[in-house]
C-alpha cells in the first residue's frame, strides 16, 4: 500500500471509532435520565456536524490521489489532521462533562 492508502485506511478506522463513541455518549446521556438540557443537545448536534465534516474531508482525501497531484493530497491531509485534532478535543470535553456529572 502507498502512504496515501495507508493513511486513508487508518483515518477511516479512527472516524468510525469516534462515530461509535458519539453514539455511546448520546446513549449514556439518555440512559442516565439526564434532562435534555440545551447544552447537551447543542453539543451533540455540533459534534455530529463536526463528525460529518471530518467524514467528508476524509472522502475528499481518499479521492484526491486519483484526481490530483501529490501537493493537493498533502494539503488536504494537513487540513484533515487539524480538523481531526479539534474534533477529538471536542468529544473529549463532552465525555469529560458527562463523566463528571455521572460521578
mmCIF file of C-alpha atoms in Angstrom:
data_model
loop_
_atom_site.group_PDB
_atom_site.id
_atom_site.type_symbol
_atom_site.label_atom_id
_atom_site.label_comp_id
_atom_site.label_asym_id
_atom_site.label_seq_id
_atom_site.Cartn_x
_atom_site.Cartn_y
_atom_site.Cartn_z
ATOM 1 C CA UNK A 1 0.000 0.000 0.000
ATOM 2 C CA UNK A 2 1.056 3.564 -0.555
ATOM 3 C CA UNK A 3 1.409 6.194 2.133
ATOM 4 C CA UNK A 4 -1.874 7.679 0.929
ATOM 5 C CA UNK A 5 -3.741 4.387 1.049
ATOM 6 C CA UNK A 6 -2.362 3.528 4.488
ATOM 7 C CA UNK A 7 -3.277 6.939 5.850
ATOM 8 C CA UNK A 8 -6.821 6.802 4.470
ATOM 9 C CA UNK A 9 -7.385 3.295 5.846
ATOM 10 C CA UNK A 10 -6.188 4.337 9.310
ATOM 11 C CA UNK A 11 -8.246 7.545 9.220
ATOM 12 C CA UNK A 12 -11.383 5.620 8.246
ATOM 13 C CA UNK A 13 -10.909 3.365 11.265
ATOM 14 C CA UNK A 14 -10.466 6.385 13.534
ATOM 15 C CA UNK A 15 -13.538 8.206 12.202
ATOM 16 C CA UNK A 16 -15.638 5.064 12.619
ATOM 17 C CA UNK A 17 -14.376 4.634 16.186
ATOM 18 C CA UNK A 18 -15.196 8.243 17.005
ATOM 19 C CA UNK A 19 -18.671 7.882 15.487
ATOM 20 C CA UNK A 20 -19.258 4.856 17.712
ATOM 21 C CA UNK A 21 -18.101 6.841 20.731
ATOM 22 C CA UNK A 22 -20.557 9.618 19.876
ATOM 23 C CA UNK A 23 -23.339 7.016 19.709
ATOM 24 C CA UNK A 24 -22.285 5.659 23.108
ATOM 25 C CA UNK A 25 -22.113 9.112 24.707
ATOM 26 C CA UNK A 26 -25.515 10.005 23.350
ATOM 27 C CA UNK A 27 -26.993 6.797 24.771
ATOM 28 C CA UNK A 28 -25.301 7.332 28.138
ATOM 29 C CA UNK A 29 -26.734 10.829 28.391
ATOM 30 C CA UNK A 30 -30.206 9.466 27.646
ATOM 31 C CA UNK A 31 -29.906 6.356 29.832
ATOM 32 C CA UNK A 32 -28.824 8.340 32.861
ATOM 33 C CA UNK A 33 -32.103 10.209 32.647
ATOM 34 C CA UNK A 34 -30.413 13.495 32.019
ATOM 35 C CA UNK A 35 -32.684 16.330 31.307
ATOM 36 C CA UNK A 36 -32.394 17.063 27.633
ATOM 37 C CA UNK A 37 -30.596 20.245 28.534
ATOM 38 C CA UNK A 38 -29.875 22.763 25.886
ATOM 39 C CA UNK A 39 -26.126 22.317 26.366
ATOM 40 C CA UNK A 40 -26.177 18.552 25.741
ATOM 41 C CA UNK A 41 -28.440 18.942 22.738
ATOM 42 C CA UNK A 42 -26.331 21.729 21.247
ATOM 43 C CA UNK A 43 -23.079 19.901 21.864
ATOM 44 C CA UNK A 44 -24.262 16.639 20.336
ATOM 45 C CA UNK A 45 -25.596 18.495 17.304
ATOM 46 C CA UNK A 46 -22.275 20.304 16.961
ATOM 47 C CA UNK A 47 -20.248 17.109 17.405
ATOM 48 C CA UNK A 48 -22.348 15.249 14.837
ATOM 49 C CA UNK A 49 -21.804 18.113 12.393
ATOM 50 C CA UNK A 50 -18.068 18.086 13.028
ATOM 51 C CA UNK A 51 -18.007 14.314 12.621
ATOM 52 C CA UNK A 52 -19.811 14.612 9.303
ATOM 53 C CA UNK A 53 -17.349 17.298 8.182
ATOM 54 C CA UNK A 54 -14.434 15.031 9.121
ATOM 55 C CA UNK A 55 -16.035 12.183 7.173
ATOM 56 C CA UNK A 56 -16.439 14.433 4.144
ATOM 57 C CA UNK A 57 -12.830 15.601 4.353
ATOM 58 C CA UNK A 58 -11.687 12.004 4.603
ATOM 59 C CA UNK A 59 -13.645 11.159 1.468
ATOM 60 C CA UNK A 60 -12.060 14.147 -0.266
ATOM 61 C CA UNK A 61 -8.654 12.942 0.880
ATOM 62 C CA UNK A 62 -9.379 9.458 -0.398
ATOM 63 C CA UNK A 63 -10.328 10.801 -3.805
ATOM 64 C CA UNK A 64 -7.535 13.377 -4.075
ATOM 65 C CA UNK A 65 -4.870 10.859 -5.066
ATOM 66 C CA UNK A 66 -6.916 9.735 -8.011
ATOM 67 C CA UNK A 67 -7.869 13.160 -9.221
ATOM 68 C CA UNK A 68 -4.977 15.476 -8.425
ATOM 69 C CA UNK A 69 -1.269 15.828 -7.732
ATOM 70 C CA UNK A 70 0.644 14.922 -4.592
ATOM 71 C CA UNK A 71 0.647 18.525 -3.335
ATOM 72 C CA UNK A 72 -3.142 18.523 -3.173
ATOM 73 C CA UNK A 73 -3.043 15.300 -1.195
ATOM 74 C CA UNK A 74 -0.566 16.806 1.256
ATOM 75 C CA UNK A 75 -2.673 19.962 1.659
ATOM 76 C CA UNK A 76 -5.881 18.020 2.222
ATOM 77 C CA UNK A 77 -4.107 15.658 4.614
ATOM 78 C CA UNK A 78 -2.805 18.548 6.734
ATOM 79 C CA UNK A 79 -6.263 20.121 6.789
ATOM 80 C CA UNK A 80 -7.835 16.794 7.724
ATOM 81 C CA UNK A 81 -5.376 16.276 10.572
ATOM 82 C CA UNK A 82 -6.094 19.760 12.008
ATOM 83 C CA UNK A 83 -9.821 19.108 11.821
ATOM 84 C CA UNK A 84 -9.406 15.664 13.397
ATOM 85 C CA UNK A 85 -7.489 17.028 16.397
ATOM 86 C CA UNK A 86 -10.160 19.659 17.032
ATOM 87 C CA UNK A 87 -12.914 17.044 16.801
ATOM 88 C CA UNK A 88 -11.124 14.707 19.215
ATOM 89 C CA UNK A 89 -10.722 17.556 21.719
ATOM 90 C CA UNK A 90 -14.407 18.452 21.457
ATOM 91 C CA UNK A 91 -15.510 14.845 22.003
ATOM 92 C CA UNK A 92 -13.160 14.560 24.992
ATOM 93 C CA UNK A 93 -14.631 17.707 26.557
ATOM 94 C CA UNK A 94 -18.156 16.350 26.061
ATOM 95 C CA UNK A 95 -17.190 12.954 27.514
ATOM 96 C CA UNK A 96 -15.456 14.581 30.498
ATOM 97 C CA UNK A 97 -18.539 16.648 31.291
ATOM 98 C CA UNK A 98 -20.820 13.599 31.130
ATOM 99 C CA UNK A 99 -18.394 11.635 33.316
ATOM 100 C CA UNK A 100 -18.135 14.450 35.853
ATOM 101 C CA UNK A 101 -21.889 14.770 36.175
ATOM 102 C CA UNK A 102 -22.319 10.992 36.440
ATOM 103 C CA UNK A 103 -19.905 10.815 39.358
#
